[in-house]
């Protein structure tokens, strides 16, 4: 059945997309400086998150974006991570 195969393939692709987005989320949380120190990387991240929203993953894109914003240099979360605020 080609429909069954297409449905199975879509299910697998959805799982792969979620795994990739969760990996990106962990990377952004662990290494936010990569995006703040390189404007090109930051633009690529913003564009990727815009595309993610278009695929129906609004919630995960928003989570990644909000975690990234919390880790901006000067934010309370960033300062706590560096030990500036105790």
mmCIF file of N, CA, C and O in Angstrom:
data_model
loop_
_atom_site.group_PDB
_atom_site.id
_atom_site.type_symbol
_atom_site.label_atom_id
_atom_site.label_comp_id
_atom_site.label_asym_id
_atom_site.label_seq_id
_atom_site.Cartn_x
_atom_site.Cartn_y
_atom_site.Cartn_z
ATOM 1 N N UNK A 1 0.844 -1.191 0.000
ATOM 2 C CA UNK A 1 0.000 0.000 0.000
ATOM 3 C C UNK A 1 0.883 1.246 0.000
ATOM 4 O O UNK A 1 1.666 1.442 0.913
ATOM 5 N N UNK A 2 0.736 2.106 -0.990
ATOM 6 C CA UNK A 2 1.552 3.314 -1.030
ATOM 7 C C UNK A 2 1.114 4.315 0.028
ATOM 8 O O UNK A 2 1.926 5.061 0.566
ATOM 9 N N UNK A 3 -0.181 4.346 0.354
ATOM 10 C CA UNK A 3 -0.664 5.247 1.409
ATOM 11 C C UNK A 3 -0.117 4.831 2.764
ATOM 12 O O UNK A 3 0.285 5.668 3.554
ATOM 13 N N UNK A 4 -0.112 3.557 3.014
ATOM 14 C CA UNK A 4 0.413 3.056 4.285
ATOM 15 C C UNK A 4 1.901 3.385 4.393
ATOM 16 O O UNK A 4 2.367 3.822 5.428
ATOM 17 N N UNK A 5 2.610 3.201 3.322
ATOM 18 C CA UNK A 5 4.032 3.506 3.310
ATOM 19 C C UNK A 5 4.266 4.998 3.530
ATOM 20 O O UNK A 5 5.159 5.382 4.278
ATOM 21 N N UNK A 6 3.469 5.835 2.891
ATOM 22 C CA UNK A 6 3.608 7.281 3.063
ATOM 23 C C UNK A 6 3.310 7.681 4.503
ATOM 24 O O UNK A 6 4.001 8.521 5.075
ATOM 25 N N UNK A 7 2.297 7.082 5.106
ATOM 26 C CA UNK A 7 1.949 7.393 6.495
ATOM 27 C C UNK A 7 3.062 6.958 7.441
ATOM 28 O O UNK A 7 3.407 7.686 8.379
ATOM 29 N N UNK A 8 3.617 5.787 7.184
ATOM 30 C CA UNK A 8 4.720 5.304 8.020
ATOM 31 C C UNK A 8 5.939 6.213 7.882
ATOM 32 O O UNK A 8 6.617 6.524 8.856
ATOM 33 N N UNK A 9 6.205 6.619 6.641
ATOM 34 C CA UNK A 9 7.351 7.491 6.397
ATOM 35 C C UNK A 9 7.158 8.840 7.081
ATOM 36 O O UNK A 9 8.097 9.372 7.679
ATOM 37 N N UNK A 10 5.965 9.396 7.034
ATOM 38 C CA UNK A 10 5.692 10.676 7.699
ATOM 39 C C UNK A 10 5.885 10.553 9.205
ATOM 40 O O UNK A 10 6.432 11.450 9.844
ATOM 41 N N UNK A 11 5.450 9.439 9.771
ATOM 42 C CA UNK A 11 5.615 9.216 11.212
ATOM 43 C C UNK A 11 7.103 9.164 11.580
ATOM 44 O O UNK A 11 7.527 9.770 12.561
ATOM 45 N N UNK A 12 7.885 8.482 10.765
ATOM 46 C CA UNK A 12 9.330 8.404 11.013
ATOM 47 C C UNK A 12 9.977 9.781 10.872
ATOM 48 O O UNK A 12 10.834 10.160 11.674
ATOM 49 N N UNK A 13 9.568 10.518 9.832
ATOM 50 C CA UNK A 13 10.139 11.844 9.611
ATOM 51 C C UNK A 13 9.804 12.792 10.758
ATOM 52 O O UNK A 13 10.636 13.582 11.181
ATOM 53 N N UNK A 14 8.590 12.695 11.274
ATOM 54 C CA UNK A 14 8.202 13.543 12.411
ATOM 55 C C UNK A 14 9.087 13.250 13.615
ATOM 56 O O UNK A 14 9.563 14.164 14.286
ATOM 57 N N UNK A 15 9.322 11.974 13.866
ATOM 58 C CA UNK A 15 10.199 11.589 14.973
ATOM 59 C C UNK A 15 11.613 12.118 14.787
ATOM 60 O O UNK A 15 12.235 12.601 15.736
ATOM 61 N N UNK A 16 12.131 12.039 13.566
ATOM 62 C CA UNK A 16 13.474 12.550 13.283
ATOM 63 C C UNK A 16 13.541 14.067 13.453
ATOM 64 O O UNK A 16 14.523 14.591 13.986
ATOM 65 N N UNK A 17 12.491 14.775 12.991
ATOM 66 C CA UNK A 17 12.465 16.234 13.158
ATOM 67 C C UNK A 17 12.469 16.616 14.635
ATOM 68 O O UNK A 17 13.185 17.527 15.048
ATOM 69 N N UNK A 18 11.675 15.895 15.429
ATOM 70 C CA UNK A 18 11.627 16.200 16.860
ATOM 71 C C UNK A 18 12.971 15.937 17.534
ATOM 72 O O UNK A 18 13.418 16.718 18.374
ATOM 73 N N UNK A 19 13.629 14.856 17.145
ATOM 74 C CA UNK A 19 14.947 14.564 17.709
ATOM 75 C C UNK A 19 15.949 15.652 17.333
ATOM 76 O O UNK A 19 16.734 16.107 18.168
ATOM 77 N N UNK A 20 15.922 16.087 16.074
ATOM 78 C CA UNK A 20 16.841 17.134 15.625
ATOM 79 C C UNK A 20 16.570 18.449 16.353
ATOM 80 O O UNK A 20 17.499 19.147 16.769
ATOM 81 N N UNK A 21 15.295 18.787 16.529
ATOM 82 C CA UNK A 21 14.952 20.031 17.222
ATOM 83 C C UNK A 21 15.321 19.975 18.691
ATOM 84 O O UNK A 21 15.773 20.968 19.260
ATOM 85 N N UNK A 22 15.157 18.830 19.312
ATOM 86 C CA UNK A 22 15.565 18.690 20.714
ATOM 87 C C UNK A 22 17.084 18.784 20.850
ATOM 88 O O UNK A 22 17.587 19.348 21.821
ATOM 89 N N UNK A 23 17.811 18.263 19.864
ATOM 90 C CA UNK A 23 19.266 18.397 19.871
ATOM 91 C C UNK A 23 19.658 19.867 19.728
ATOM 92 O O UNK A 23 20.531 20.358 20.450
ATOM 93 N N UNK A 24 18.986 20.576 18.831
ATOM 94 C CA UNK A 24 19.238 22.012 18.675
ATOM 95 C C UNK A 24 18.932 22.749 19.973
ATOM 96 O O UNK A 24 19.698 23.624 20.398
ATOM 97 N N UNK A 25 17.845 22.396 20.608
ATOM 98 C CA UNK A 25 17.464 23.031 21.878
ATOM 99 C C UNK A 25 18.556 22.837 22.928
ATOM 100 O O UNK A 25 18.950 23.781 23.633
ATOM 101 N N UNK A 26 19.092 21.631 23.030
ATOM 102 C CA UNK A 26 20.170 21.365 23.991
ATOM 103 C C UNK A 26 21.423 22.159 23.627
ATOM 104 O O UNK A 26 22.108 22.679 24.504
ATOM 105 N N UNK A 27 21.720 22.241 22.331
ATOM 106 C CA UNK A 27 22.907 22.982 21.887
ATOM 107 C C UNK A 27 22.776 24.459 22.241
ATOM 108 O O UNK A 27 23.711 25.067 22.752
ATOM 109 N N UNK A 28 21.603 25.030 21.958
ATOM 110 C CA UNK A 28 21.375 26.450 22.261
ATOM 111 C C UNK A 28 21.484 26.694 23.759
ATOM 112 O O UNK A 28 22.057 27.685 24.196
ATOM 113 N N UNK A 29 20.940 25.793 24.549
ATOM 114 C CA UNK A 29 20.976 25.947 26.011
ATOM 115 C C UNK A 29 22.403 25.837 26.544
ATOM 116 O O UNK A 29 22.783 26.544 27.463
ATOM 117 N N UNK A 30 23.206 24.954 25.948
ATOM 118 C CA UNK A 30 24.560 24.710 26.429
ATOM 119 C C UNK A 30 25.579 25.685 25.857
ATOM 120 O O UNK A 30 26.540 26.055 26.537
ATOM 121 N N UNK A 31 25.380 26.113 24.622
ATOM 122 C CA UNK A 31 26.358 26.959 23.936
ATOM 123 C C UNK A 31 25.716 28.198 23.305
ATOM 124 O O UNK A 31 25.894 28.457 22.110
ATOM 125 N N UNK A 32 25.005 29.013 24.074
ATOM 126 C CA UNK A 32 24.338 30.179 23.474
ATOM 127 C C UNK A 32 25.315 31.199 22.905
ATOM 128 O O UNK A 32 24.999 31.919 21.964
ATOM 129 N N UNK A 33 26.526 31.232 23.452
ATOM 130 C CA UNK A 33 27.535 32.197 23.004
ATOM 131 C C UNK A 33 27.876 32.026 21.523
ATOM 132 O O UNK A 33 28.274 32.972 20.863
ATOM 133 N N UNK A 34 27.722 30.805 20.998
ATOM 134 C CA UNK A 34 28.002 30.556 19.580
ATOM 135 C C UNK A 34 27.168 31.491 18.713
ATOM 136 O O UNK A 34 27.643 32.023 17.707
ATOM 137 N N UNK A 35 25.931 31.729 19.140
ATOM 138 C CA UNK A 35 25.010 32.554 18.361
ATOM 139 C C UNK A 35 25.170 34.041 18.671
ATOM 140 O O UNK A 35 24.944 34.876 17.814
ATOM 141 N N UNK A 36 25.578 34.372 19.887
ATOM 142 C CA UNK A 36 25.755 35.782 20.243
ATOM 143 C C UNK A 36 27.060 36.334 19.699
ATOM 144 O O UNK A 36 27.169 37.509 19.416
ATOM 145 N N UNK A 37 28.052 35.491 19.550
ATOM 146 C CA UNK A 37 29.353 35.946 19.085
ATOM 147 C C UNK A 37 29.462 35.954 17.563
ATOM 148 O O UNK A 37 30.412 36.486 17.019
ATOM 149 N N UNK A 38 28.505 35.340 16.882
ATOM 150 C CA UNK A 38 28.564 35.248 15.429
ATOM 151 C C UNK A 38 27.200 35.629 14.860
ATOM 152 O O UNK A 38 26.251 34.853 14.948
ATOM 153 N N UNK A 39 27.126 36.803 14.271
ATOM 154 C CA UNK A 39 25.851 37.308 13.767
ATOM 155 C C UNK A 39 25.256 36.404 12.685
ATOM 156 O O UNK A 39 24.047 36.232 12.600
ATOM 157 N N UNK A 40 26.104 35.811 11.872
ATOM 158 C CA UNK A 40 25.620 34.888 10.823
ATOM 159 C C UNK A 40 24.942 33.672 11.446
ATOM 160 O O UNK A 40 23.881 33.240 10.994
ATOM 161 N N UNK A 41 25.557 33.116 12.487
ATOM 162 C CA UNK A 41 24.962 31.961 13.160
ATOM 163 C C UNK A 41 23.618 32.333 13.798
ATOM 164 O O UNK A 41 22.672 31.559 13.762
ATOM 165 N N UNK A 42 23.570 33.515 14.365
ATOM 166 C CA UNK A 42 22.333 34.000 14.993
ATOM 167 C C UNK A 42 21.232 34.154 13.942
ATOM 168 O O UNK A 42 20.085 33.752 14.165
ATOM 169 N N UNK A 43 21.573 34.702 12.783
ATOM 170 C CA UNK A 43 20.596 34.844 11.695
ATOM 171 C C UNK A 43 20.120 33.477 11.214
ATOM 172 O O UNK A 43 18.921 33.284 10.956
ATOM 173 N N UNK A 44 21.032 32.526 11.117
ATOM 174 C CA UNK A 44 20.651 31.175 10.707
ATOM 175 C C UNK A 44 19.700 30.528 11.720
ATOM 176 O O UNK A 44 18.739 29.863 11.343
ATOM 177 N N UNK A 45 19.973 30.746 12.999
ATOM 178 C CA UNK A 45 19.097 30.208 14.038
ATOM 179 C C UNK A 45 17.698 30.814 13.937
ATOM 180 O O UNK A 45 16.699 30.099 13.977
ATOM 181 N N UNK A 46 17.629 32.126 13.781
ATOM 182 C CA UNK A 46 16.320 32.790 13.653
ATOM 183 C C UNK A 46 15.558 32.282 12.433
ATOM 184 O O UNK A 46 14.357 32.017 12.503
ATOM 185 N N UNK A 47 16.258 32.126 11.309
ATOM 186 C CA UNK A 47 15.615 31.623 10.092
ATOM 187 C C UNK A 47 15.145 30.181 10.264
ATOM 188 O O UNK A 47 14.055 29.820 9.812
ATOM 189 N N UNK A 48 15.963 29.368 10.922
ATOM 190 C CA UNK A 48 15.575 27.980 11.161
ATOM 191 C C UNK A 48 14.330 27.910 12.039
ATOM 192 O O UNK A 48 13.401 27.153 11.751
ATOM 193 N N UNK A 49 14.295 28.718 13.087
ATOM 194 C CA UNK A 49 13.123 28.713 13.968
ATOM 195 C C UNK A 49 11.878 29.200 13.239
ATOM 196 O O UNK A 49 10.778 28.696 13.483
ATOM 197 N N UNK A 50 12.027 30.131 12.303
ATOM 198 C CA UNK A 50 10.888 30.577 11.495
ATOM 199 C C UNK A 50 10.380 29.429 10.628
ATOM 200 O O UNK A 50 9.162 29.216 10.510
ATOM 201 N N UNK A 51 11.280 28.657 10.057
ATOM 202 C CA UNK A 51 10.885 27.494 9.251
ATOM 203 C C UNK A 51 10.231 26.421 10.116
ATOM 204 O O UNK A 51 9.264 25.775 9.693
ATOM 205 N N UNK A 52 10.757 26.225 11.300
ATOM 206 C CA UNK A 52 10.191 25.240 12.228
ATOM 207 C C UNK A 52 8.742 25.603 12.544
ATOM 208 O O UNK A 52 7.866 24.741 12.580
ATOM 209 N N UNK A 53 8.490 26.884 12.736
ATOM 210 C CA UNK A 53 7.117 27.334 13.000
ATOM 211 C C UNK A 53 6.196 27.001 11.825
ATOM 212 O O UNK A 53 5.045 26.636 12.021
ATOM 213 N N UNK A 54 6.698 27.133 10.621
ATOM 214 C CA UNK A 54 5.896 26.858 9.433
ATOM 215 C C UNK A 54 5.543 25.382 9.298
ATOM 216 O O UNK A 54 4.570 25.038 8.633
ATOM 217 N N UNK A 55 6.329 24.512 9.932
ATOM 218 C CA UNK A 55 6.054 23.075 9.853
ATOM 219 C C UNK A 55 5.109 22.607 10.953
ATOM 220 O O UNK A 55 4.855 21.417 11.082
ATOM 221 N N UNK A 56 4.611 23.551 11.756
ATOM 222 C CA UNK A 56 3.657 23.181 12.790
ATOM 223 C C UNK A 56 4.263 22.892 14.141
ATOM 224 O O UNK A 56 3.595 22.380 15.032
ATOM 225 N N UNK A 57 5.534 23.196 14.307
ATOM 226 C CA UNK A 57 6.207 22.962 15.591
ATOM 227 C C UNK A 57 6.387 24.269 16.354
ATOM 228 O O UNK A 57 7.456 24.569 16.872
ATOM 229 N N UNK A 58 5.327 25.056 16.419
ATOM 230 C CA UNK A 58 5.358 26.367 17.076
ATOM 231 C C UNK A 58 5.835 26.267 18.527
ATOM 232 O O UNK A 58 6.656 27.062 18.980
ATOM 233 N N UNK A 59 5.318 25.283 19.243
ATOM 234 C CA UNK A 59 5.640 25.159 20.671
ATOM 235 C C UNK A 59 7.136 24.936 20.885
ATOM 236 O O UNK A 59 7.763 25.610 21.705
ATOM 237 N N UNK A 60 7.717 24.017 20.136
ATOM 238 C CA UNK A 60 9.138 23.720 20.311
ATOM 239 C C UNK A 60 9.999 24.893 19.850
ATOM 240 O O UNK A 60 10.985 25.237 20.503
ATOM 241 N N UNK A 61 9.614 25.544 18.767
ATOM 242 C CA UNK A 61 10.365 26.716 18.297
ATOM 243 C C UNK A 61 10.331 27.816 19.346
ATOM 244 O O UNK A 61 11.347 28.454 19.622
ATOM 245 N N UNK A 62 9.175 28.024 19.960
ATOM 246 C CA UNK A 62 9.047 29.048 21.004
ATOM 247 C C UNK A 62 9.877 28.696 22.230
ATOM 248 O O UNK A 62 10.465 29.578 22.855
ATOM 249 N N UNK A 63 9.926 27.411 22.573
ATOM 250 C CA UNK A 63 10.734 26.984 23.720
ATOM 251 C C UNK A 63 12.217 27.271 23.465
ATOM 252 O O UNK A 63 12.914 27.783 24.338
ATOM 253 N N UNK A 64 12.681 26.935 22.268
ATOM 254 C CA UNK A 64 14.082 27.168 21.929
ATOM 255 C C UNK A 64 14.382 28.665 21.974
ATOM 256 O O UNK A 64 15.378 29.099 22.558
ATOM 257 N N UNK A 65 13.508 29.451 21.374
ATOM 258 C CA UNK A 65 13.697 30.899 21.336
ATOM 259 C C UNK A 65 13.689 31.518 22.732
ATOM 260 O O UNK A 65 14.532 32.350 23.057
ATOM 261 N N UNK A 66 12.764 31.095 23.588
ATOM 262 C CA UNK A 66 12.697 31.683 24.925
ATOM 263 C C UNK A 66 13.904 31.285 25.775
ATOM 264 O O UNK A 66 14.426 32.107 26.529
ATOM 265 N N UNK A 67 14.358 30.043 25.643
ATOM 266 C CA UNK A 67 15.559 29.636 26.379
ATOM 267 C C UNK A 67 16.765 30.434 25.905
ATOM 268 O O UNK A 67 17.605 30.857 26.696
ATOM 269 N N UNK A 68 16.832 30.658 24.601
ATOM 270 C CA UNK A 68 17.931 31.439 24.038
ATOM 271 C C UNK A 68 17.902 32.864 24.574
ATOM 272 O O UNK A 68 18.929 33.407 24.979
ATOM 273 N N UNK A 69 16.722 33.466 24.614
ATOM 274 C CA UNK A 69 16.588 34.840 25.112
ATOM 275 C C UNK A 69 16.967 34.932 26.587
ATOM 276 O O UNK A 69 17.566 35.909 27.015
ATOM 277 N N UNK A 70 16.624 33.909 27.369
ATOM 278 C CA UNK A 70 16.965 33.905 28.794
ATOM 279 C C UNK A 70 18.472 33.857 29.009
ATOM 280 O O UNK A 70 18.963 34.302 30.043
ATOM 281 N N UNK A 71 19.191 33.306 28.046
ATOM 282 C CA UNK A 71 20.637 33.139 28.201
ATOM 283 C C UNK A 71 21.442 34.262 27.569
ATOM 284 O O UNK A 71 22.667 34.197 27.520
ATOM 285 N N UNK A 72 20.765 35.298 27.104
ATOM 286 C CA UNK A 72 21.466 36.452 26.534
ATOM 287 C C UNK A 72 22.416 37.039 27.577
ATOM 288 O O UNK A 72 22.092 37.079 28.757
ATOM 289 N N UNK A 73 23.563 37.495 27.125
ATOM 290 C CA UNK A 73 24.470 38.150 28.074
ATOM 291 C C UNK A 73 23.755 39.290 28.802
ATOM 292 O O UNK A 73 23.051 40.078 28.186
ATOM 293 N N UNK A 74 23.882 39.303 30.105
ATOM 294 C CA UNK A 74 23.237 40.334 30.907
ATOM 295 C C UNK A 74 21.914 39.908 31.516
ATOM 296 O O UNK A 74 21.424 40.547 32.427
ATOM 297 N N UNK A 75 21.332 38.810 31.022
ATOM 298 C CA UNK A 75 20.073 38.357 31.614
ATOM 299 C C UNK A 75 20.362 37.679 32.953
ATOM 300 O O UNK A 75 21.476 37.235 33.221
ATOM 301 N N UNK A 76 19.355 37.613 33.809
ATOM 302 C CA UNK A 76 19.549 37.000 35.132
ATOM 303 C C UNK A 76 19.986 35.552 35.029
ATOM 304 O O UNK A 76 20.859 35.111 35.771
ATOM 305 N N UNK A 77 19.399 34.792 34.123
ATOM 306 C CA UNK A 77 19.756 33.379 33.979
ATOM 307 C C UNK A 77 21.210 33.246 33.563
ATOM 308 O O UNK A 77 21.952 32.427 34.100
ATOM 309 N N UNK A 78 21.642 34.073 32.605
ATOM 310 C CA UNK A 78 23.032 34.010 32.149
ATOM 311 C C UNK A 78 23.990 34.358 33.279
ATOM 312 O O UNK A 78 25.040 33.748 33.434
ATOM 313 N N UNK A 79 23.641 35.364 34.073
ATOM 314 C CA UNK A 79 24.523 35.772 35.167
ATOM 315 C C UNK A 79 24.579 34.704 36.256
ATOM 316 O O UNK A 79 25.626 34.478 36.843
ATOM 317 N N UNK A 80 23.474 34.030 36.513
ATOM 318 C CA UNK A 80 23.473 32.942 37.508
ATOM 319 C C UNK A 80 24.365 31.813 37.027
ATOM 320 O O UNK A 80 25.163 31.269 37.784
ATOM 321 N N UNK A 81 24.273 31.482 35.745
ATOM 322 C CA UNK A 81 25.109 30.413 35.196
ATOM 323 C C UNK A 81 26.587 30.732 35.329
ATOM 324 O O UNK A 81 27.413 29.859 35.512
ATOM 325 N N UNK A 82 26.933 32.010 35.176
ATOM 326 C CA UNK A 82 28.341 32.411 35.284
ATOM 327 C C UNK A 82 28.744 32.660 36.730
ATOM 328 O O UNK A 82 29.898 32.935 37.006
ATOM 329 N N UNK A 83 27.796 32.615 37.649
ATOM 330 C CA UNK A 83 28.126 32.834 39.045
ATOM 331 C C UNK A 83 28.142 34.291 39.447
ATOM 332 O O UNK A 83 28.614 34.633 40.523
ATOM 333 N N UNK A 84 27.632 35.185 38.590
ATOM 334 C CA UNK A 84 27.623 36.603 38.889
ATOM 335 C C UNK A 84 26.569 36.935 39.928
ATOM 336 O O UNK A 84 26.776 37.759 40.809
ATOM 337 N N UNK A 85 25.408 36.277 39.849
ATOM 338 C CA UNK A 85 24.329 36.496 40.819
ATOM 339 C C UNK A 85 24.274 35.273 41.722
ATOM 340 O O UNK A 85 24.291 34.147 41.258
ATOM 341 N N UNK A 86 24.189 35.525 42.985
ATOM 342 C CA UNK A 86 24.102 34.390 43.916
ATOM 343 C C UNK A 86 22.925 34.543 44.803
ATOM 344 O O UNK A 86 22.401 35.506 45.076
#
